[in-house]
mmCIF file with all atom_site columns, C-alpha atoms in Angstrom:
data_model
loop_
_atom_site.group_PDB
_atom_site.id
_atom_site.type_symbol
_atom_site.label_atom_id
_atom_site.label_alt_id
_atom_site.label_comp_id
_atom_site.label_asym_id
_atom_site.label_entity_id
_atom_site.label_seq_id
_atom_site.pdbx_PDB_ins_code
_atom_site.Cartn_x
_atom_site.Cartn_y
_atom_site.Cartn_z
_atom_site.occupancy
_atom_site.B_iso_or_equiv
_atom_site.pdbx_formal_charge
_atom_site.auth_seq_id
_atom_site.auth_comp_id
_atom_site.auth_asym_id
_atom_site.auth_atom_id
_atom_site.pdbx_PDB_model_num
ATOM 1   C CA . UNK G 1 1   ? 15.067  -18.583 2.030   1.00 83.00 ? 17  UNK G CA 1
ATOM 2   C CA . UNK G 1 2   ? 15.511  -17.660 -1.627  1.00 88.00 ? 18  UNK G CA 1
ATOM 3   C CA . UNK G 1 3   ? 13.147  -19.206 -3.218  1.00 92.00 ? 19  UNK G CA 1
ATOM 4   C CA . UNK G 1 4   ? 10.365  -18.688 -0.022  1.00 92.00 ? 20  UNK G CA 1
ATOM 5   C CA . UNK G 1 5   ? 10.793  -15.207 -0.660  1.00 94.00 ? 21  UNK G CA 1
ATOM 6   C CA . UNK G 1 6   ? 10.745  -15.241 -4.293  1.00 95.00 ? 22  UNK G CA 1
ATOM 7   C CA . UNK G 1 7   ? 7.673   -17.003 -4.291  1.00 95.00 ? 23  UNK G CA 1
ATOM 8   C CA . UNK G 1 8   ? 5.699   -15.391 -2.026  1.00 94.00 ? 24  UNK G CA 1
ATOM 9   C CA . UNK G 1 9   ? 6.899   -12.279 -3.063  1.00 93.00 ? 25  UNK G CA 1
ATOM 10  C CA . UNK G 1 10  ? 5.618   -13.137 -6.384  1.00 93.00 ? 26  UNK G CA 1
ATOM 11  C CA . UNK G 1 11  ? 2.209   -13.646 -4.869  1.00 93.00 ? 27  UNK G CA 1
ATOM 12  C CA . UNK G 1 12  ? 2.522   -10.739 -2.606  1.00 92.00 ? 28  UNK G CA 1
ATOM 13  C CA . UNK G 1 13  ? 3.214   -8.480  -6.200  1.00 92.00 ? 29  UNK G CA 1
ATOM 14  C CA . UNK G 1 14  ? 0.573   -9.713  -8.600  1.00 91.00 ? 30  UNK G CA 1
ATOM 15  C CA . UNK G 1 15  ? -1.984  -9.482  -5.694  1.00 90.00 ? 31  UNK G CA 1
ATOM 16  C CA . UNK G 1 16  ? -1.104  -5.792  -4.843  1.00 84.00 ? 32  UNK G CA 1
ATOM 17  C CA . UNK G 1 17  ? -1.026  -5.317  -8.381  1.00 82.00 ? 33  UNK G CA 1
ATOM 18  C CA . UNK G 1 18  ? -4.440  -6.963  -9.022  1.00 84.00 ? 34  UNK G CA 1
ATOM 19  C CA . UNK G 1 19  ? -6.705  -5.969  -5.692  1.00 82.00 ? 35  UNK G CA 1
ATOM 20  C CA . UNK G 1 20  ? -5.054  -2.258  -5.769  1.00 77.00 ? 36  UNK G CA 1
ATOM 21  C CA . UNK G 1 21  ? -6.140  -2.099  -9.239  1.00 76.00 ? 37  UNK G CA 1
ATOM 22  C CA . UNK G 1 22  ? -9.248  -3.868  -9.507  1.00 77.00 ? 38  UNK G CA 1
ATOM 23  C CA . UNK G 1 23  ? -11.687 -0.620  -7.822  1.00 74.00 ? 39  UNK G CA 1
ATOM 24  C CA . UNK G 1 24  ? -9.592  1.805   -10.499 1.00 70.00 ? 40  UNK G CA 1
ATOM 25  C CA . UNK G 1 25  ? -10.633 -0.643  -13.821 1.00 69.00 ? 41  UNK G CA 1
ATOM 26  C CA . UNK G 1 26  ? -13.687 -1.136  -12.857 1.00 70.00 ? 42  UNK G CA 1
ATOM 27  C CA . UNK G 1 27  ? -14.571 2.177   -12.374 1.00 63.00 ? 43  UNK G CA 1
ATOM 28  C CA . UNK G 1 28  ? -14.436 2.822   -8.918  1.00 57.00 ? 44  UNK G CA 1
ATOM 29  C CA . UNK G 1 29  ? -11.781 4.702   -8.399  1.00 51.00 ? 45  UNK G CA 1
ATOM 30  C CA . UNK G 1 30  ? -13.414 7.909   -8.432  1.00 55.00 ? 46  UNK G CA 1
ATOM 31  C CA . UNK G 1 31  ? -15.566 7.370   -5.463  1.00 68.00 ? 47  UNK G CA 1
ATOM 32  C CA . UNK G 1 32  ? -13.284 8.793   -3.113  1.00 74.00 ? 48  UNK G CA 1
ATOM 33  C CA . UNK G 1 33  ? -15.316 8.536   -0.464  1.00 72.00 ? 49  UNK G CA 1
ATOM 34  C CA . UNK G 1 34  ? -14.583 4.318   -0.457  1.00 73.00 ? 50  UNK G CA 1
ATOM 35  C CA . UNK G 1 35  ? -10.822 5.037   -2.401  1.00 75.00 ? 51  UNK G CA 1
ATOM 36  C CA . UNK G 1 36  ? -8.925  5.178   0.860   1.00 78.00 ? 52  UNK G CA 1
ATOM 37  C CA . UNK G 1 37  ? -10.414 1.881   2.460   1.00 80.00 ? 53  UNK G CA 1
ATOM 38  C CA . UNK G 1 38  ? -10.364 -0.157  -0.710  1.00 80.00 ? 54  UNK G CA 1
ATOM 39  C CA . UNK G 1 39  ? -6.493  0.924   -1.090  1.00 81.00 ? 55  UNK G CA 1
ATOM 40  C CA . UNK G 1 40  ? -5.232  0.274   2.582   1.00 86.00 ? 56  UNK G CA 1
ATOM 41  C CA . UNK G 1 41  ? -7.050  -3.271  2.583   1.00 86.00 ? 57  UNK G CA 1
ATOM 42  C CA . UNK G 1 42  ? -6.040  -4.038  -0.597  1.00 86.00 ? 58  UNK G CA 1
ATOM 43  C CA . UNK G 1 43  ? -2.532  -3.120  0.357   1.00 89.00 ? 59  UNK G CA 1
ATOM 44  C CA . UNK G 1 44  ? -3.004  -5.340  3.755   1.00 91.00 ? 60  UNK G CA 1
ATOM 45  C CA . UNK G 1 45  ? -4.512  -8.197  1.742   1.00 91.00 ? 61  UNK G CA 1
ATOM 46  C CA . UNK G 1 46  ? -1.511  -8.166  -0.424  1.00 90.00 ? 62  UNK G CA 1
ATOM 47  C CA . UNK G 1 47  ? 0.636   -8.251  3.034   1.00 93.00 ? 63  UNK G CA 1
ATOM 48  C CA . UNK G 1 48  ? -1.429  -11.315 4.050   1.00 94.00 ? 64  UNK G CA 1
ATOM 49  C CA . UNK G 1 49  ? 1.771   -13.012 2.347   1.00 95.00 ? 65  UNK G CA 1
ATOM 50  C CA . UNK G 1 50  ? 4.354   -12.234 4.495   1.00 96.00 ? 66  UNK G CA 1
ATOM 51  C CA . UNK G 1 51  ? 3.047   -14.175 7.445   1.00 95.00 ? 67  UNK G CA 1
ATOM 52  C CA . UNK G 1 52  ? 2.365   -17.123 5.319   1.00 96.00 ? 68  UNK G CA 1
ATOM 53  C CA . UNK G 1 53  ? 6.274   -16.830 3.755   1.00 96.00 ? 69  UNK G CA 1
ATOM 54  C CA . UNK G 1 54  ? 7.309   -16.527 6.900   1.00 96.00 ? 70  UNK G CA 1
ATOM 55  C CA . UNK G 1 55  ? 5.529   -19.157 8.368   1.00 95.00 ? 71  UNK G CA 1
ATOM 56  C CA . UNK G 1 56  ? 6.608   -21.629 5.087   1.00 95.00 ? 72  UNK G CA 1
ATOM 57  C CA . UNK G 1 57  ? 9.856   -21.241 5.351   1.00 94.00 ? 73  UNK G CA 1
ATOM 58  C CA . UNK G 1 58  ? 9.904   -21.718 8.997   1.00 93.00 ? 74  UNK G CA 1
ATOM 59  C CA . UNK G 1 59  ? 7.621   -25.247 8.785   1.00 94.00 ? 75  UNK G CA 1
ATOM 60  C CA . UNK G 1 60  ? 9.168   -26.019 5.872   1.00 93.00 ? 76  UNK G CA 1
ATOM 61  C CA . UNK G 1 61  ? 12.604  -24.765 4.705   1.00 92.00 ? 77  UNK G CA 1
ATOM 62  C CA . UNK G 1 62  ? 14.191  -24.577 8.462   1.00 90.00 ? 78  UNK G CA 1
ATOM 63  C CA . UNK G 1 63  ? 13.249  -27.300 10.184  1.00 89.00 ? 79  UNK G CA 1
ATOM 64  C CA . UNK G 1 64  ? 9.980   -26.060 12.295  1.00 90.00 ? 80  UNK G CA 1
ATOM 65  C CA . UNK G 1 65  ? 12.312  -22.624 13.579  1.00 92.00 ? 81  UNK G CA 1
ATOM 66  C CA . UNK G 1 66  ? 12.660  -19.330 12.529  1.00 93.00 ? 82  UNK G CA 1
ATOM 67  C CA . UNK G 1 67  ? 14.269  -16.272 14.849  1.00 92.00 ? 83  UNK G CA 1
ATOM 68  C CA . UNK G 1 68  ? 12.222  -12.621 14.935  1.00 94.00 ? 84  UNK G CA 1
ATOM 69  C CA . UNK G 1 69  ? 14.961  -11.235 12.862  1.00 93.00 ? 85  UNK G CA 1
ATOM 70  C CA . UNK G 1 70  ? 14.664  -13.540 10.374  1.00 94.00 ? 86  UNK G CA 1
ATOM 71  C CA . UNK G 1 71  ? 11.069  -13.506 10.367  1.00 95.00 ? 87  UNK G CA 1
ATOM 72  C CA . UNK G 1 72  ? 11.327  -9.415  10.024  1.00 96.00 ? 88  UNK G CA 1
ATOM 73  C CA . UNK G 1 73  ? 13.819  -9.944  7.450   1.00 96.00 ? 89  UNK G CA 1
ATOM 74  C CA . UNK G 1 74  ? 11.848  -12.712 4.768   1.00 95.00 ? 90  UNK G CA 1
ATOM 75  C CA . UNK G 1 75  ? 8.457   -10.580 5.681   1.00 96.00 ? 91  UNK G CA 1
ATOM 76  C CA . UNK G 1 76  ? 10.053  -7.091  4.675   1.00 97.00 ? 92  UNK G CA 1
ATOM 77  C CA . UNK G 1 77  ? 11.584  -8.645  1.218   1.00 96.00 ? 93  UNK G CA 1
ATOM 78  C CA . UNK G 1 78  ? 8.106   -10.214 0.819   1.00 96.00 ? 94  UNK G CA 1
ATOM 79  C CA . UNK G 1 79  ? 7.057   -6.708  1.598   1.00 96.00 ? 95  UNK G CA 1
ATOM 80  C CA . UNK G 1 80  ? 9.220   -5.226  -0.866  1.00 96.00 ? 96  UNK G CA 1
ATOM 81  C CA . UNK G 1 81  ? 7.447   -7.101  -3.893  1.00 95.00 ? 97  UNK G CA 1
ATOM 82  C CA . UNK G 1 82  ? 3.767   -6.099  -2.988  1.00 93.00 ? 98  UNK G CA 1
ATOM 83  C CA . UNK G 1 83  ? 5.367   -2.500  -2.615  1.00 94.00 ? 99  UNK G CA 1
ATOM 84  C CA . UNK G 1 84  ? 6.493   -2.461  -5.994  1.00 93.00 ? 100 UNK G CA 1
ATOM 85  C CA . UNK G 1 85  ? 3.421   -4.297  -7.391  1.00 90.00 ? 101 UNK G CA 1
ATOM 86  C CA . UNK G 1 86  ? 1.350   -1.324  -5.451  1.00 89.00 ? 102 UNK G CA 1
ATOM 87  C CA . UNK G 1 87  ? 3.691   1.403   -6.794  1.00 92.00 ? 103 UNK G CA 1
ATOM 88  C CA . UNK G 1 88  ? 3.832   0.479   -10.326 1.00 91.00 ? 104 UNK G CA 1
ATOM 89  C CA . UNK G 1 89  ? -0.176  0.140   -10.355 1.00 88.00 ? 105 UNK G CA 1
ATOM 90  C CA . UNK G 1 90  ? -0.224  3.736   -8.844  1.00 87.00 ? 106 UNK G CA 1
ATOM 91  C CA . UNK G 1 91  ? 2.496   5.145   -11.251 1.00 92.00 ? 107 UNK G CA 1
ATOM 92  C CA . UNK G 1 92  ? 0.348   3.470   -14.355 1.00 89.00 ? 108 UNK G CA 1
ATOM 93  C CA . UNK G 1 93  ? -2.739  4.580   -13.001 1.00 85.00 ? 109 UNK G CA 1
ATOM 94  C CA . UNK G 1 94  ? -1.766  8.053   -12.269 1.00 86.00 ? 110 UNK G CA 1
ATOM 95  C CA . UNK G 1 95  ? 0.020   8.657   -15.830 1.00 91.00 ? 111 UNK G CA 1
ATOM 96  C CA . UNK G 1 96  ? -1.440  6.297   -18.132 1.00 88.00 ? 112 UNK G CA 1
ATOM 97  C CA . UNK G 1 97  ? -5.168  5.372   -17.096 1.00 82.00 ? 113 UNK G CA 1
ATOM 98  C CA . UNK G 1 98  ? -6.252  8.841   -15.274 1.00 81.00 ? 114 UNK G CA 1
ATOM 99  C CA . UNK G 1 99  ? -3.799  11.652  -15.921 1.00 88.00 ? 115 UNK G CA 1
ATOM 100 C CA . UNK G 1 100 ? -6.341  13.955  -14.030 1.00 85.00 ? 116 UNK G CA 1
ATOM 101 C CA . UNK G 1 101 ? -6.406  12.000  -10.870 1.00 82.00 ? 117 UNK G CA 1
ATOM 102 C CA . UNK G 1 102 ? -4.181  14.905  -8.642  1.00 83.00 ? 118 UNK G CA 1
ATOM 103 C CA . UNK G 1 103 ? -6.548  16.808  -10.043 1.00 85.00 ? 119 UNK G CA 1
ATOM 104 C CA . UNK G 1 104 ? -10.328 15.129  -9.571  1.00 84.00 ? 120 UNK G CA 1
ATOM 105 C CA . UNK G 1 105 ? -8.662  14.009  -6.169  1.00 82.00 ? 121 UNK G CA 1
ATOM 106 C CA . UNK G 1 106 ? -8.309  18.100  -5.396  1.00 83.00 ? 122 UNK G CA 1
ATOM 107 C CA . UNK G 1 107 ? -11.579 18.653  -6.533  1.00 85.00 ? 123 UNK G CA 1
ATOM 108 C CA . UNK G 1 108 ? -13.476 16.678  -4.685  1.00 85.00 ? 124 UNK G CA 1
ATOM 109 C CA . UNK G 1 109 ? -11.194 17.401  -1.236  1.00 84.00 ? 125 UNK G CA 1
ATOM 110 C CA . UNK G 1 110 ? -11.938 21.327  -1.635  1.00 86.00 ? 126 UNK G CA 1
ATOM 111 C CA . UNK G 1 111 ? -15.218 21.123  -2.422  1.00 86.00 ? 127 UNK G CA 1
ATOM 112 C CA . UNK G 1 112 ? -15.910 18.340  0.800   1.00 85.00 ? 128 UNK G CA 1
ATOM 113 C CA . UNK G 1 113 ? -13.898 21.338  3.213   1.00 84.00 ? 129 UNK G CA 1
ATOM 114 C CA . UNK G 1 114 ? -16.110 24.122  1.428   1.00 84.00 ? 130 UNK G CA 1
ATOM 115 C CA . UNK G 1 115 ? -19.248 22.144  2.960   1.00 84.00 ? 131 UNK G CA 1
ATOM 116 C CA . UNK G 1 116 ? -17.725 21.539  5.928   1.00 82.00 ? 132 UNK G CA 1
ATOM 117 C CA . UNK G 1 117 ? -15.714 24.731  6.896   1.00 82.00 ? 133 UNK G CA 1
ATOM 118 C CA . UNK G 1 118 ? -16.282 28.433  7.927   1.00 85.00 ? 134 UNK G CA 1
ATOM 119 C CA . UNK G 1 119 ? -15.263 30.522  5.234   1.00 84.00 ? 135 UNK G CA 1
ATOM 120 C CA . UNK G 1 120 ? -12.234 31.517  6.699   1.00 84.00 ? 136 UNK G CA 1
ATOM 121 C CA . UNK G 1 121 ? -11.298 27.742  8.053   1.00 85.00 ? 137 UNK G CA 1
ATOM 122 C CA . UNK G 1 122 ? -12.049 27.132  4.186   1.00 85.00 ? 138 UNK G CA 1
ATOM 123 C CA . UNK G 1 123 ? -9.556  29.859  2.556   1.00 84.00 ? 139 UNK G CA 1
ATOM 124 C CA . UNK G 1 124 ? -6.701  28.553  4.907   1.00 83.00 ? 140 UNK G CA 1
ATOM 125 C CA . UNK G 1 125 ? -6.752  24.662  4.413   1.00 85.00 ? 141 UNK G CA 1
ATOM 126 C CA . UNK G 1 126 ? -7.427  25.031  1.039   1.00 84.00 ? 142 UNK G CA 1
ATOM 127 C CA . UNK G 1 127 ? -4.280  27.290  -0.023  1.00 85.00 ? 143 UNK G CA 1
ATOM 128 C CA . UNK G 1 128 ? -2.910  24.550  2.284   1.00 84.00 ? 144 UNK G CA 1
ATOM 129 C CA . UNK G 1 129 ? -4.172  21.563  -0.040  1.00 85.00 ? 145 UNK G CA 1
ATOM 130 C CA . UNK G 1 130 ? -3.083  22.848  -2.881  1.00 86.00 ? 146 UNK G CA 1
ATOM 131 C CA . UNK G 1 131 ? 0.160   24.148  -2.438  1.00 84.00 ? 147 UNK G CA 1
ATOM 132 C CA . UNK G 1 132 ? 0.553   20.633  -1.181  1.00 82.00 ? 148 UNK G CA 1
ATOM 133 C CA . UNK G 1 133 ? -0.802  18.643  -3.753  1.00 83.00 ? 149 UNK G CA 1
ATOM 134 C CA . UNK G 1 134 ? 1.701   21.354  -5.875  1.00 80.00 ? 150 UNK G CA 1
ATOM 135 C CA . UNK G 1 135 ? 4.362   19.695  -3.505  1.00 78.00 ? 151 UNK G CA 1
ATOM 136 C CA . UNK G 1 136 ? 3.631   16.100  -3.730  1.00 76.00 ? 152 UNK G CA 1
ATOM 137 C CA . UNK G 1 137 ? 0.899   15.583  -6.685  1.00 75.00 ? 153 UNK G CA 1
ATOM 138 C CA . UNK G 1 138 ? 3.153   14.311  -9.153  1.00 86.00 ? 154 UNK G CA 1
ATOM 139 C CA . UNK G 1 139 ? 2.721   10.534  -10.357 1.00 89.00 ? 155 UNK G CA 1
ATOM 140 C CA . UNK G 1 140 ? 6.418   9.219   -9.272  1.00 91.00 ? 156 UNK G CA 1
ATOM 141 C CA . UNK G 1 141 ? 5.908   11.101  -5.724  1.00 91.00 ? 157 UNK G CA 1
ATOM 142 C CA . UNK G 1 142 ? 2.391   9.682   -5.616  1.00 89.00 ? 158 UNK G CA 1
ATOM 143 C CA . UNK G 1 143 ? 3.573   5.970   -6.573  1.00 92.00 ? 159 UNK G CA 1
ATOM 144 C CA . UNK G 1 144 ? 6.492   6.384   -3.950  1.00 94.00 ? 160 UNK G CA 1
ATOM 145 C CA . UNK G 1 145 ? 4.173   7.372   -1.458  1.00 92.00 ? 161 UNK G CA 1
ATOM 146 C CA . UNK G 1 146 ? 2.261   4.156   -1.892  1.00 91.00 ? 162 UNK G CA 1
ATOM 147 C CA . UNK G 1 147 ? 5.462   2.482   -1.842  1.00 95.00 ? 163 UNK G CA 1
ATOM 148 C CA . UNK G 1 148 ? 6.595   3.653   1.535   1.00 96.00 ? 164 UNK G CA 1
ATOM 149 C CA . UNK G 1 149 ? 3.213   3.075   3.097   1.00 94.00 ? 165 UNK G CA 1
ATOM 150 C CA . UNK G 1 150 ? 3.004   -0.986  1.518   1.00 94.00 ? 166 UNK G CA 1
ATOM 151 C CA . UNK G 1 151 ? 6.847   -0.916  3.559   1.00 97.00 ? 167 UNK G CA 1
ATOM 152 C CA . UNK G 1 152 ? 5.537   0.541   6.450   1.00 96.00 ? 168 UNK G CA 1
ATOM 153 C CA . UNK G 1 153 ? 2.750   -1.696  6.700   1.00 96.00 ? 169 UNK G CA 1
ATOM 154 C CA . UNK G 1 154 ? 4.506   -4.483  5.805   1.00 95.00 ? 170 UNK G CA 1
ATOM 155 C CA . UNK G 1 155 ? 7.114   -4.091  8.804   1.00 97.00 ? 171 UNK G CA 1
ATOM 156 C CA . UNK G 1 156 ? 4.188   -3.998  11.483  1.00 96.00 ? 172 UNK G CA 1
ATOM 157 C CA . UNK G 1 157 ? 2.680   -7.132  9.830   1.00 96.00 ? 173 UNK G CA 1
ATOM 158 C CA . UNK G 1 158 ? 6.381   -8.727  9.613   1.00 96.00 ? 174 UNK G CA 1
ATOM 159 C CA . UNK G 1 159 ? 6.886   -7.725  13.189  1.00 96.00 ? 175 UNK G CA 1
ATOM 160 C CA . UNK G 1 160 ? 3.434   -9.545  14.388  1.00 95.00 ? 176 UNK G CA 1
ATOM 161 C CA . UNK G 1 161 ? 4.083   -12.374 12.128  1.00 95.00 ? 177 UNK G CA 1
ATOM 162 C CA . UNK G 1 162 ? 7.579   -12.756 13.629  1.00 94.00 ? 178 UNK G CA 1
ATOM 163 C CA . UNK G 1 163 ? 6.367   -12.721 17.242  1.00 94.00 ? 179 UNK G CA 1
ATOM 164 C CA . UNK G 1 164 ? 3.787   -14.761 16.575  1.00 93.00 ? 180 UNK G CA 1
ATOM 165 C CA . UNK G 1 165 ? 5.602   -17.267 14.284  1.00 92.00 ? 181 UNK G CA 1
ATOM 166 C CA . UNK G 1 166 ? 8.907   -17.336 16.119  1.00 88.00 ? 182 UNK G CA 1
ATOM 167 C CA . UNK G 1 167 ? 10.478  -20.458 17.817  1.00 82.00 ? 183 UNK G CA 1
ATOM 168 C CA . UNK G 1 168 ? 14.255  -20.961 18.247  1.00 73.00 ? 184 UNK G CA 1
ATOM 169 C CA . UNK G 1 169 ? 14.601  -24.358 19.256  1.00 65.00 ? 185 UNK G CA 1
#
């Protein structure tokens, strides 16, 4: 299971790494409009890994069987290693690359609700937005965030992959 998980997870890392950075080095990453998509399939793309860990080391580590907690178990460590690849693209990005993310990100979110907000909808959510992004805007919160989200994610496609992939005898 070790080395399944290594591997995989390995795969699982560089390609969150890679296809959540990609859009940022190339430019993109301003366009928040298409930000939020290319992150969450990136993310999932990155996931694609679990189900084919899990589905290696039940074909060929343990002879053709592999339980739903097991499954769950190799596809959340697999999970754990695009997480990290995810997060540490994030944190780099966030402090390194575009130190003014937090704040082109709250930029471009209050000036989409001025457009499409009554004036008074507009003064509410936007003390809202930025006492939040005062909350939760730092870099290491940020990167966490991602982190918890590439988990969550990765136990739902863990949990499918395990149903799907499970046989006992």
């Amino acid at each position: 299971m070790k080395n399944t998980v290594i591997k995989y997870g390995l795969y699982a890392l560089l390609s969150g790494f890679v296809l959540f950075g990609l859009p940022f080095l190339f430019g993109m990453g301003v366009n928040f409009e298409y930000g939020e998509l290319i992150g969450y399939t990136s993310m999932v793309l990155s996931l694609l890994f679990v189900h084919f860990g899990i589905k290696h080391y039940r074909d060929k580590v343990n002879d053709g069987k592999v339980s739903l907690g097991k499954a769950i178990g190799i596809g959340m460590l697999i999970a754990l290693f695009s997480a990290i690849g995810v997060a540490v693209f994030d944190y780099t990005y966030t402090t390194q690359i575009n130190p003014d993310f937090a704040k082109e990100y709250l930029a471009y979110s209050l000036n989409k609700m001025e457009a499409n907000l009554s004036p008074e909808e507009f003064k509410s959510e936007s003390a809202n937005l930025i006492q939040q992004m005062k909350d939760y805007g730092s870099p290491s919160l940020m990167a966490f965030m991602m982190f918890t989200t590439v988990m969550i994610l990765g136990f739902i496609i863990s949990l499918i992959s395990g149903l799907i992939l499970q046989r006992k005898n």
